[in-house]
């Protein structure tokens, strides 16, 4: 089974101009979002929470450690990070049973 690819929904946005092209990028509080759904991974409604969708930005690009699209990200939703996966220096290792019972 292939891992899910999550996009980003955020409370704010900003634009970056690079080589004459303008790109919308997330800012503020960032949530993981599956394309085709009207809610974030943590269960917030996109319209009621007034979150903006960023289908061109992947969840891993929004992590502050990644740089790039995460320049103005102030906060990652902890519930979304737990469900979508968080890789970085402060990420805890995945749970693993080391001594299973017979």
PDB file of N, CA and C in Angstrom:
ATOM      1  N   UNK A   1       0.838  -1.174   0.000  1.00  0.00           N
ATOM      2  CA  UNK A   1       0.000   0.000   0.000  1.00  0.00           C
ATOM      3  C   UNK A   1       0.890   1.247   0.000  1.00  0.00           C
ATOM      4  N   UNK A   2       0.653   2.119  -0.932  1.00  0.00           N
ATOM      5  CA  UNK A   2       1.460   3.337  -1.062  1.00  0.00           C
ATOM      6  C   UNK A   2       1.062   4.351  -0.001  1.00  0.00           C
ATOM      7  N   UNK A   3       2.028   5.101   0.528  1.00  0.00           N
ATOM      8  CA  UNK A   3       1.685   6.128   1.515  1.00  0.00           C
ATOM      9  C   UNK A   3       0.851   7.232   0.879  1.00  0.00           C
ATOM     10  N   UNK A   4      -0.025   7.819   1.665  1.00  0.00           N
ATOM     11  CA  UNK A   4      -0.875   8.897   1.166  1.00  0.00           C
ATOM     12  C   UNK A   4      -0.050  10.154   0.944  1.00  0.00           C
ATOM     13  N   UNK A   5      -0.428  10.901  -0.081  1.00  0.00           N
ATOM     14  CA  UNK A   5       0.217  12.175  -0.372  1.00  0.00           C
ATOM     15  C   UNK A   5      -0.713  13.283   0.100  1.00  0.00           C
ATOM     16  N   UNK A   6      -0.283  14.030   1.081  1.00  0.00           N
ATOM     17  CA  UNK A   6      -1.096  15.103   1.634  1.00  0.00           C
ATOM     18  C   UNK A   6      -0.669  16.444   1.062  1.00  0.00           C
ATOM     19  N   UNK A   7      -1.647  17.284   0.811  1.00  0.00           N
ATOM     20  CA  UNK A   7      -1.400  18.669   0.415  1.00  0.00           C
ATOM     21  C   UNK A   7      -1.548  19.534   1.666  1.00  0.00           C
ATOM     22  N   UNK A   8      -1.578  20.852   1.485  1.00  0.00           N
ATOM     23  CA  UNK A   8      -1.578  21.770   2.616  1.00  0.00           C
ATOM     24  C   UNK A   8      -2.801  22.676   2.564  1.00  0.00           C
ATOM     25  N   UNK A   9      -3.362  22.950   3.724  1.00  0.00           N
ATOM     26  CA  UNK A   9      -4.375  23.989   3.911  1.00  0.00           C
ATOM     27  C   UNK A   9      -3.833  24.895   5.009  1.00  0.00           C
ATOM     28  N   UNK A  10      -3.946  26.205   4.827  1.00  0.00           N
ATOM     29  CA  UNK A  10      -3.344  27.135   5.780  1.00  0.00           C
ATOM     30  C   UNK A  10      -4.276  28.296   6.079  1.00  0.00           C
ATOM     31  N   UNK A  11      -3.994  28.952   7.207  1.00  0.00           N
ATOM     32  CA  UNK A  11      -4.817  30.083   7.633  1.00  0.00           C
ATOM     33  C   UNK A  11      -4.481  31.364   6.882  1.00  0.00           C
ATOM     34  N   UNK A  12      -3.338  31.420   6.227  1.00  0.00           N
ATOM     35  CA  UNK A  12      -2.945  32.613   5.481  1.00  0.00           C
ATOM     36  C   UNK A  12      -2.164  32.237   4.237  1.00  0.00           C
ATOM     37  N   UNK A  13      -1.843  33.240   3.442  1.00  0.00           N
ATOM     38  CA  UNK A  13      -1.063  32.997   2.239  1.00  0.00           C
ATOM     39  C   UNK A  13      -0.171  34.187   1.939  1.00  0.00           C
ATOM     40  N   UNK A  14       0.850  33.947   1.149  1.00  0.00           N
ATOM     41  CA  UNK A  14       1.719  34.993   0.658  1.00  0.00           C
ATOM     42  C   UNK A  14       2.180  34.590  -0.735  1.00  0.00           C
ATOM     43  N   UNK A  15       2.663  35.536  -1.495  1.00  0.00           N
ATOM     44  CA  UNK A  15       3.112  35.236  -2.852  1.00  0.00           C
ATOM     45  C   UNK A  15       4.607  35.479  -2.967  1.00  0.00           C
ATOM     46  N   UNK A  16       5.227  34.632  -3.750  1.00  0.00           N
ATOM     47  CA  UNK A  16       6.660  34.723  -3.996  1.00  0.00           C
ATOM     48  C   UNK A  16       6.857  34.871  -5.500  1.00  0.00           C
ATOM     49  N   UNK A  17       7.681  35.797  -5.881  1.00  0.00           N
ATOM     50  CA  UNK A  17       7.995  35.966  -7.301  1.00  0.00           C
ATOM     51  C   UNK A  17       9.372  35.403  -7.558  1.00  0.00           C
ATOM     52  N   UNK A  18       9.415  34.449  -8.497  1.00  0.00           N
ATOM     53  CA  UNK A  18      10.672  33.817  -8.848  1.00  0.00           C
ATOM     54  C   UNK A  18      10.723  33.679 -10.366  1.00  0.00           C
ATOM     55  N   UNK A  19      11.708  34.274 -10.984  1.00  0.00           N
ATOM     56  CA  UNK A  19      11.855  34.248 -12.445  1.00  0.00           C
ATOM     57  C   UNK A  19      10.619  34.761 -13.163  1.00  0.00           C
ATOM     58  N   UNK A  20       9.972  35.783 -12.605  1.00  0.00           N
ATOM     59  CA  UNK A  20       8.793  36.369 -13.223  1.00  0.00           C
ATOM     60  C   UNK A  20       7.506  35.599 -12.976  1.00  0.00           C
ATOM     61  N   UNK A  21       7.573  34.492 -12.253  1.00  0.00           N
ATOM     62  CA  UNK A  21       6.392  33.699 -11.933  1.00  0.00           C
ATOM     63  C   UNK A  21       5.973  33.952 -10.494  1.00  0.00           C
ATOM     64  N   UNK A  22       4.670  34.050 -10.272  1.00  0.00           N
ATOM     65  CA  UNK A  22       4.155  34.260  -8.912  1.00  0.00           C
ATOM     66  C   UNK A  22       3.593  32.946  -8.397  1.00  0.00           C
ATOM     67  N   UNK A  23       3.981  32.594  -7.191  1.00  0.00           N
ATOM     68  CA  UNK A  23       3.479  31.373  -6.550  1.00  0.00           C
ATOM     69  C   UNK A  23       2.812  31.734  -5.238  1.00  0.00           C
ATOM     70  N   UNK A  24       1.628  31.132  -5.003  1.00  0.00           N
ATOM     71  CA  UNK A  24       0.961  31.281  -3.711  1.00  0.00           C
ATOM     72  C   UNK A  24       1.554  30.250  -2.756  1.00  0.00           C
ATOM     73  N   UNK A  25       1.900  30.683  -1.565  1.00  0.00           N
ATOM     74  CA  UNK A  25       2.484  29.783  -0.581  1.00  0.00           C
ATOM     75  C   UNK A  25       1.764  29.939   0.759  1.00  0.00           C
ATOM     76  N   UNK A  26       1.757  28.874   1.572  1.00  0.00           N
ATOM     77  CA  UNK A  26       1.044  28.919   2.854  1.00  0.00           C
ATOM     78  C   UNK A  26       1.752  29.774   3.900  1.00  0.00           C
ATOM     79  N   UNK A  27       0.939  30.334   4.799  1.00  0.00           N
ATOM     80  CA  UNK A  27       1.464  31.127   5.920  1.00  0.00           C
ATOM     81  C   UNK A  27       0.560  30.894   7.119  1.00  0.00           C
ATOM     82  N   UNK A  28       1.070  31.192   8.303  1.00  0.00           N
ATOM     83  CA  UNK A  28       0.269  31.055   9.520  1.00  0.00           C
ATOM     84  C   UNK A  28       0.216  29.612   9.987  1.00  0.00           C
ATOM     85  N   UNK A  29      -0.964  29.166  10.378  1.00  0.00           N
ATOM     86  CA  UNK A  29      -1.163  27.796  10.858  1.00  0.00           C
ATOM     87  C   UNK A  29      -1.422  26.873   9.676  1.00  0.00           C
ATOM     88  N   UNK A  30      -0.696  25.756   9.632  1.00  0.00           N
ATOM     89  CA  UNK A  30      -0.759  24.843   8.494  1.00  0.00           C
ATOM     90  C   UNK A  30      -1.336  23.497   8.922  1.00  0.00           C
ATOM     91  N   UNK A  31      -2.219  22.959   8.065  1.00  0.00           N
ATOM     92  CA  UNK A  31      -2.856  21.659   8.294  1.00  0.00           C
ATOM     93  C   UNK A  31      -2.626  20.761   7.088  1.00  0.00           C
ATOM     94  N   UNK A  32      -2.603  19.446   7.314  1.00  0.00           N
ATOM     95  CA  UNK A  32      -2.530  18.480   6.213  1.00  0.00           C
ATOM     96  C   UNK A  32      -3.935  18.303   5.655  1.00  0.00           C
ATOM     97  N   UNK A  33      -4.013  18.111   4.323  1.00  0.00           N
ATOM     98  CA  UNK A  33      -5.298  18.041   3.645  1.00  0.00           C
ATOM     99  C   UNK A  33      -5.186  17.045   2.498  1.00  0.00           C
ATOM    100  N   UNK A  34      -6.207  16.194   2.353  1.00  0.00           N
ATOM    101  CA  UNK A  34      -6.261  15.262   1.230  1.00  0.00           C
ATOM    102  C   UNK A  34      -7.059  15.889   0.107  1.00  0.00           C
ATOM    103  N   UNK A  35      -6.536  15.835  -1.104  1.00  0.00           N
ATOM    104  CA  UNK A  35      -7.256  16.386  -2.252  1.00  0.00           C
ATOM    105  C   UNK A  35      -8.586  15.676  -2.415  1.00  0.00           C
ATOM    106  N   UNK A  36      -9.626  16.452  -2.741  1.00  0.00           N
ATOM    107  CA  UNK A  36     -10.951  15.882  -2.927  1.00  0.00           C
ATOM    108  C   UNK A  36     -11.790  15.850  -1.666  1.00  0.00           C
ATOM    109  N   UNK A  37     -11.228  16.248  -0.541  1.00  0.00           N
ATOM    110  CA  UNK A  37     -11.957  16.264   0.720  1.00  0.00           C
ATOM    111  C   UNK A  37     -12.182  17.706   1.145  1.00  0.00           C
ATOM    112  N   UNK A  38     -13.229  17.938   1.920  1.00  0.00           N
ATOM    113  CA  UNK A  38     -13.545  19.285   2.392  1.00  0.00           C
ATOM    114  C   UNK A  38     -13.154  19.489   3.849  1.00  0.00           C
ATOM    115  N   UNK A  39     -12.254  18.641   4.328  1.00  0.00           N
ATOM    116  CA  UNK A  39     -11.780  18.774   5.703  1.00  0.00           C
ATOM    117  C   UNK A  39     -10.313  18.404   5.777  1.00  0.00           C
ATOM    118  N   UNK A  40      -9.680  18.887   6.826  1.00  0.00           N
ATOM    119  CA  UNK A  40      -8.270  18.569   7.039  1.00  0.00           C
ATOM    120  C   UNK A  40      -8.165  17.173   7.627  1.00  0.00           C
ATOM    121  N   UNK A  41      -6.949  16.688   7.753  1.00  0.00           N
ATOM    122  CA  UNK A  41      -6.723  15.361   8.313  1.00  0.00           C
ATOM    123  C   UNK A  41      -7.171  15.309   9.773  1.00  0.00           C
ATOM    124  N   UNK A  42      -7.066  16.435  10.484  1.00  0.00           N
ATOM    125  CA  UNK A  42      -7.464  16.483  11.893  1.00  0.00           C
ATOM    126  C   UNK A  42      -8.964  16.698  12.070  1.00  0.00           C
ATOM    127  N   UNK A  43      -9.701  16.908  10.970  1.00  0.00           N
ATOM    128  CA  UNK A  43     -11.150  17.000  11.044  1.00  0.00           C
ATOM    129  C   UNK A  43     -11.741  18.391  10.964  1.00  0.00           C
ATOM    130  N   UNK A  44     -10.936  19.427  10.757  1.00  0.00           N
ATOM    131  CA  UNK A  44     -11.471  20.783  10.629  1.00  0.00           C
ATOM    132  C   UNK A  44     -12.110  20.972   9.257  1.00  0.00           C
ATOM    133  N   UNK A  45     -13.254  21.598   9.222  1.00  0.00           N
ATOM    134  CA  UNK A  45     -13.890  21.946   7.961  1.00  0.00           C
ATOM    135  C   UNK A  45     -13.127  23.099   7.330  1.00  0.00           C
ATOM    136  N   UNK A  46     -12.803  22.972   6.044  1.00  0.00           N
ATOM    137  CA  UNK A  46     -12.023  24.016   5.384  1.00  0.00           C
ATOM    138  C   UNK A  46     -12.779  25.333   5.292  1.00  0.00           C
ATOM    139  N   UNK A  47     -14.069  25.264   4.969  1.00  0.00           N
ATOM    140  CA  UNK A  47     -14.819  26.509   4.807  1.00  0.00           C
ATOM    141  C   UNK A  47     -15.131  27.161   6.151  1.00  0.00           C
ATOM    142  N   UNK A  48     -15.530  26.390   7.134  1.00  0.00           N
ATOM    143  CA  UNK A  48     -15.852  26.977   8.449  1.00  0.00           C
ATOM    144  C   UNK A  48     -14.620  27.522   9.157  1.00  0.00           C
ATOM    145  N   UNK A  49     -13.495  26.898   8.931  1.00  0.00           N
ATOM    146  CA  UNK A  49     -12.249  27.362   9.560  1.00  0.00           C
ATOM    147  C   UNK A  49     -11.562  28.435   8.740  1.00  0.00           C
ATOM    148  N   UNK A  50     -12.111  28.756   7.577  1.00  0.00           N
ATOM    149  CA  UNK A  50     -11.554  29.749   6.662  1.00  0.00           C
ATOM    150  C   UNK A  50     -10.103  29.442   6.296  1.00  0.00           C
ATOM    151  N   UNK A  51      -9.861  28.168   5.969  1.00  0.00           N
ATOM    152  CA  UNK A  51      -8.533  27.740   5.549  1.00  0.00           C
ATOM    153  C   UNK A  51      -8.449  27.771   4.028  1.00  0.00           C
ATOM    154  N   UNK A  52      -7.299  28.172   3.515  1.00  0.00           N
ATOM    155  CA  UNK A  52      -7.055  28.231   2.082  1.00  0.00           C
ATOM    156  C   UNK A  52      -6.335  26.961   1.659  1.00  0.00           C
ATOM    157  N   UNK A  53      -6.764  26.385   0.539  1.00  0.00           N
ATOM    158  CA  UNK A  53      -6.154  25.160   0.019  1.00  0.00           C
ATOM    159  C   UNK A  53      -4.931  25.495  -0.826  1.00  0.00           C
ATOM    160  N   UNK A  54      -3.918  24.648  -0.720  1.00  0.00           N
ATOM    161  CA  UNK A  54      -2.705  24.754  -1.528  1.00  0.00           C
ATOM    162  C   UNK A  54      -2.415  23.377  -2.123  1.00  0.00           C
ATOM    163  N   UNK A  55      -3.124  22.995  -3.196  1.00  0.00           N
ATOM    164  CA  UNK A  55      -2.936  21.649  -3.750  1.00  0.00           C
ATOM    165  C   UNK A  55      -1.560  21.435  -4.371  1.00  0.00           C
ATOM    166  N   UNK A  56      -0.847  22.499  -4.707  1.00  0.00           N
ATOM    167  CA  UNK A  56       0.477  22.401  -5.324  1.00  0.00           C
ATOM    168  C   UNK A  56       1.608  22.310  -4.301  1.00  0.00           C
ATOM    169  N   UNK A  57       1.296  22.438  -3.009  1.00  0.00           N
ATOM    170  CA  UNK A  57       2.305  22.359  -1.958  1.00  0.00           C
ATOM    171  C   UNK A  57       2.081  21.069  -1.176  1.00  0.00           C
ATOM    172  N   UNK A  58       3.084  20.205  -1.131  1.00  0.00           N
ATOM    173  CA  UNK A  58       2.956  18.952  -0.385  1.00  0.00           C
ATOM    174  C   UNK A  58       3.208  19.191   1.098  1.00  0.00           C
ATOM    175  N   UNK A  59       2.735  18.271   1.915  1.00  0.00           N
ATOM    176  CA  UNK A  59       2.879  18.388   3.369  1.00  0.00           C
ATOM    177  C   UNK A  59       4.349  18.470   3.771  1.00  0.00           C
ATOM    178  N   UNK A  60       5.203  17.669   3.156  1.00  0.00           N
ATOM    179  CA  UNK A  60       6.619  17.688   3.531  1.00  0.00           C
ATOM    180  C   UNK A  60       7.287  19.016   3.176  1.00  0.00           C
ATOM    181  N   UNK A  61       6.780  19.721   2.158  1.00  0.00           N
ATOM    182  CA  UNK A  61       7.331  21.039   1.818  1.00  0.00           C
ATOM    183  C   UNK A  61       6.927  22.114   2.820  1.00  0.00           C
ATOM    184  N   UNK A  62       5.868  21.867   3.582  1.00  0.00           N
ATOM    185  CA  UNK A  62       5.392  22.854   4.550  1.00  0.00           C
ATOM    186  C   UNK A  62       6.065  22.713   5.913  1.00  0.00           C
ATOM    187  N   UNK A  63       6.832  21.662   6.106  1.00  0.00           N
ATOM    188  CA  UNK A  63       7.538  21.493   7.378  1.00  0.00           C
ATOM    189  C   UNK A  63       8.644  22.534   7.482  1.00  0.00           C
ATOM    190  N   UNK A  64       8.779  23.199   8.626  1.00  0.00           N
ATOM    191  CA  UNK A  64       9.784  24.263   8.769  1.00  0.00           C
ATOM    192  C   UNK A  64      11.215  23.817   8.475  1.00  0.00           C
ATOM    193  N   UNK A  65      11.536  22.551   8.718  1.00  0.00           N
ATOM    194  CA  UNK A  65      12.893  22.059   8.462  1.00  0.00           C
ATOM    195  C   UNK A  65      13.206  22.007   6.976  1.00  0.00           C
ATOM    196  N   UNK A  66      12.163  21.947   6.152  1.00  0.00           N
ATOM    197  CA  UNK A  66      12.373  21.771   4.712  1.00  0.00           C
ATOM    198  C   UNK A  66      12.753  23.064   4.002  1.00  0.00           C
ATOM    199  N   UNK A  67      12.440  24.216   4.602  1.00  0.00           N
ATOM    200  CA  UNK A  67      12.705  25.487   3.930  1.00  0.00           C
ATOM    201  C   UNK A  67      11.707  25.674   2.795  1.00  0.00           C
ATOM    202  N   UNK A  68      12.041  26.445   1.801  1.00  0.00           N
ATOM    203  CA  UNK A  68      11.184  26.601   0.631  1.00  0.00           C
ATOM    204  C   UNK A  68       9.829  27.170   0.955  1.00  0.00           C
ATOM    205  N   UNK A  69       8.772  26.372   0.815  1.00  0.00           N
ATOM    206  CA  UNK A  69       7.398  26.825   1.005  1.00  0.00           C
ATOM    207  C   UNK A  69       7.073  27.097   2.467  1.00  0.00           C
ATOM    208  N   UNK A  70       7.968  26.772   3.377  1.00  0.00           N
ATOM    209  CA  UNK A  70       7.695  26.914   4.800  1.00  0.00           C
ATOM    210  C   UNK A  70       8.256  28.203   5.403  1.00  0.00           C
ATOM    211  N   UNK A  71       8.627  29.152   4.585  1.00  0.00           N
ATOM    212  CA  UNK A  71       9.250  30.379   5.089  1.00  0.00           C
ATOM    213  C   UNK A  71       8.369  31.133   6.077  1.00  0.00           C
ATOM    214  N   UNK A  72       7.069  31.192   5.824  1.00  0.00           N
ATOM    215  CA  UNK A  72       6.180  31.969   6.692  1.00  0.00           C
ATOM    216  C   UNK A  72       5.208  31.108   7.479  1.00  0.00           C
ATOM    217  N   UNK A  73       5.499  29.829   7.591  1.00  0.00           N
ATOM    218  CA  UNK A  73       4.676  28.944   8.414  1.00  0.00           C
ATOM    219  C   UNK A  73       5.020  29.211   9.871  1.00  0.00           C
ATOM    220  N   UNK A  74       4.003  29.538  10.660  1.00  0.00           N
ATOM    221  CA  UNK A  74       4.236  29.844  12.065  1.00  0.00           C
ATOM    222  C   UNK A  74       3.973  28.646  12.963  1.00  0.00           C
ATOM    223  N   UNK A  75       3.015  27.798  12.578  1.00  0.00           N
ATOM    224  CA  UNK A  75       2.640  26.684  13.439  1.00  0.00           C
ATOM    225  C   UNK A  75       2.124  25.533  12.601  1.00  0.00           C
ATOM    226  N   UNK A  76       2.550  24.314  12.943  1.00  0.00           N
ATOM    227  CA  UNK A  76       2.005  23.106  12.337  1.00  0.00           C
ATOM    228  C   UNK A  76       0.963  22.521  13.284  1.00  0.00           C
ATOM    229  N   UNK A  77      -0.147  22.076  12.733  1.00  0.00           N
ATOM    230  CA  UNK A  77      -1.152  21.413  13.556  1.00  0.00           C
ATOM    231  C   UNK A  77      -0.552  20.107  14.080  1.00  0.00           C
ATOM    232  N   UNK A  78      -0.566  19.919  15.387  1.00  0.00           N
ATOM    233  CA  UNK A  78       0.025  18.719  15.977  1.00  0.00           C
ATOM    234  C   UNK A  78      -0.725  17.456  15.577  1.00  0.00           C
ATOM    235  N   UNK A  79      -2.056  17.554  15.498  1.00  0.00           N
ATOM    236  CA  UNK A  79      -2.846  16.375  15.122  1.00  0.00           C
ATOM    237  C   UNK A  79      -2.586  15.987  13.674  1.00  0.00           C
ATOM    238  N   UNK A  80      -2.484  16.954  12.794  1.00  0.00           N
ATOM    239  CA  UNK A  80      -2.165  16.662  11.393  1.00  0.00           C
ATOM    240  C   UNK A  80      -0.749  16.097  11.259  1.00  0.00           C
ATOM    241  N   UNK A  81       0.197  16.661  11.993  1.00  0.00           N
ATOM    242  CA  UNK A  81       1.576  16.177  11.946  1.00  0.00           C
ATOM    243  C   UNK A  81       1.661  14.745  12.439  1.00  0.00           C
ATOM    244  N   UNK A  82       0.855  14.400  13.415  1.00  0.00           N
ATOM    245  CA  UNK A  82       0.840  13.038  13.925  1.00  0.00           C
ATOM    246  C   UNK A  82       0.282  12.068  12.891  1.00  0.00           C
ATOM    247  N   UNK A  83      -0.774  12.464  12.210  1.00  0.00           N
ATOM    248  CA  UNK A  83      -1.414  11.583  11.231  1.00  0.00           C
ATOM    249  C   UNK A  83      -0.647  11.524   9.913  1.00  0.00           C
ATOM    250  N   UNK A  84      -0.146  12.664   9.449  1.00  0.00           N
ATOM    251  CA  UNK A  84       0.513  12.729   8.142  1.00  0.00           C
ATOM    252  C   UNK A  84       1.992  12.372   8.221  1.00  0.00           C
ATOM    253  N   UNK A  85       2.556  12.412   9.414  1.00  0.00           N
ATOM    254  CA  UNK A  85       3.968  12.100   9.584  1.00  0.00           C
ATOM    255  C   UNK A  85       4.791  13.360   9.705  1.00  0.00           C
ATOM    256  N   UNK A  86       5.698  13.334  10.614  1.00  0.00           N
ATOM    257  CA  UNK A  86       6.575  14.486  10.832  1.00  0.00           C
ATOM    258  C   UNK A  86       7.994  13.975  10.850  1.00  0.00           C
ATOM    259  N   UNK A  87       8.769  14.469   9.951  1.00  0.00           N
ATOM    260  CA  UNK A  87      10.171  14.077   9.892  1.00  0.00           C
ATOM    261  C   UNK A  87      11.002  15.295  10.219  1.00  0.00           C
ATOM    262  N   UNK A  88      11.925  15.134  11.127  1.00  0.00           N
ATOM    263  CA  UNK A  88      12.770  16.255  11.499  1.00  0.00           C
ATOM    264  C   UNK A  88      13.516  15.937  12.782  1.00  0.00           C
ATOM    265  N   UNK A  89      14.221  16.910  13.298  1.00  0.00           N
ATOM    266  CA  UNK A  89      15.023  16.705  14.490  1.00  0.00           C
ATOM    267  C   UNK A  89      14.211  16.412  15.734  1.00  0.00           C
ATOM    268  N   UNK A  90      12.992  16.961  15.826  1.00  0.00           N
ATOM    269  CA  UNK A  90      12.196  16.741  17.023  1.00  0.00           C
ATOM    270  C   UNK A  90      11.179  15.609  16.856  1.00  0.00           C
ATOM    271  N   UNK A  91      11.262  14.870  15.759  1.00  0.00           N
ATOM    272  CA  UNK A  91      10.318  13.775  15.530  1.00  0.00           C
ATOM    273  C   UNK A  91      10.690  12.580  16.394  1.00  0.00           C
ATOM    274  N   UNK A  92       9.689  12.010  17.023  1.00  0.00           N
ATOM    275  CA  UNK A  92       9.929  10.815  17.801  1.00  0.00           C
ATOM    276  C   UNK A  92       9.956   9.611  16.863  1.00  0.00           C
ATOM    277  N   UNK A  93      10.747   8.589  17.186  1.00  0.00           N
ATOM    278  CA  UNK A  93      10.746   7.405  16.328  1.00  0.00           C
ATOM    279  C   UNK A  93       9.390   6.701  16.387  1.00  0.00           C
ATOM    280  N   UNK A  94       9.075   6.002  15.310  1.00  0.00           N
ATOM    281  CA  UNK A  94       7.824   5.261  15.282  1.00  0.00           C
ATOM    282  C   UNK A  94       7.812   4.218  16.388  1.00  0.00           C
ATOM    283  N   UNK A  95       6.617   3.928  16.907  1.00  0.00           N
ATOM    284  CA  UNK A  95       6.470   2.947  17.966  1.00  0.00           C
ATOM    285  C   UNK A  95       6.817   1.581  17.416  1.00  0.00           C
ATOM    286  N   UNK A  96       7.567   0.794  18.196  1.00  0.00           N
ATOM    287  CA  UNK A  96       7.945  -0.550  17.766  1.00  0.00           C
ATOM    288  C   UNK A  96       8.041  -1.437  18.985  1.00  0.00           C
ATOM    289  N   UNK A  97       7.398  -2.599  18.900  1.00  0.00           N
ATOM    290  CA  UNK A  97       7.484  -3.567  19.997  1.00  0.00           C
ATOM    291  C   UNK A  97       8.827  -4.249  19.917  1.00  0.00           C
ATOM    292  N   UNK A  98       9.584  -4.234  21.023  1.00  0.00           N
ATOM    293  CA  UNK A  98      10.910  -4.825  21.006  1.00  0.00           C
ATOM    294  C   UNK A  98      10.942  -6.229  21.597  1.00  0.00           C
ATOM    295  N   UNK A  99      10.011  -6.533  22.462  1.00  0.00           N
ATOM    296  CA  UNK A  99      10.014  -7.843  23.083  1.00  0.00           C
ATOM    297  C   UNK A  99       8.574  -8.376  23.103  1.00  0.00           C
ATOM    298  N   UNK A 100       8.097  -8.895  21.977  1.00  0.00           N
ATOM    299  CA  UNK A 100       6.694  -9.346  21.946  1.00  0.00           C
ATOM    300  C   UNK A 100       6.481 -10.571  22.816  1.00  0.00           C
ATOM    301  N   UNK A 101       5.296 -10.659  23.349  1.00  0.00           N
ATOM    302  CA  UNK A 101       4.958 -11.835  24.161  1.00  0.00           C
ATOM    303  C   UNK A 101       4.775 -13.037  23.229  1.00  0.00           C
ATOM    304  N   UNK A 102       5.065 -14.230  23.731  1.00  0.00           N
ATOM    305  CA  UNK A 102       4.880 -15.430  22.903  1.00  0.00           C
ATOM    306  C   UNK A 102       3.418 -15.763  22.665  1.00  0.00           C
TER     307      UNK A 102
END
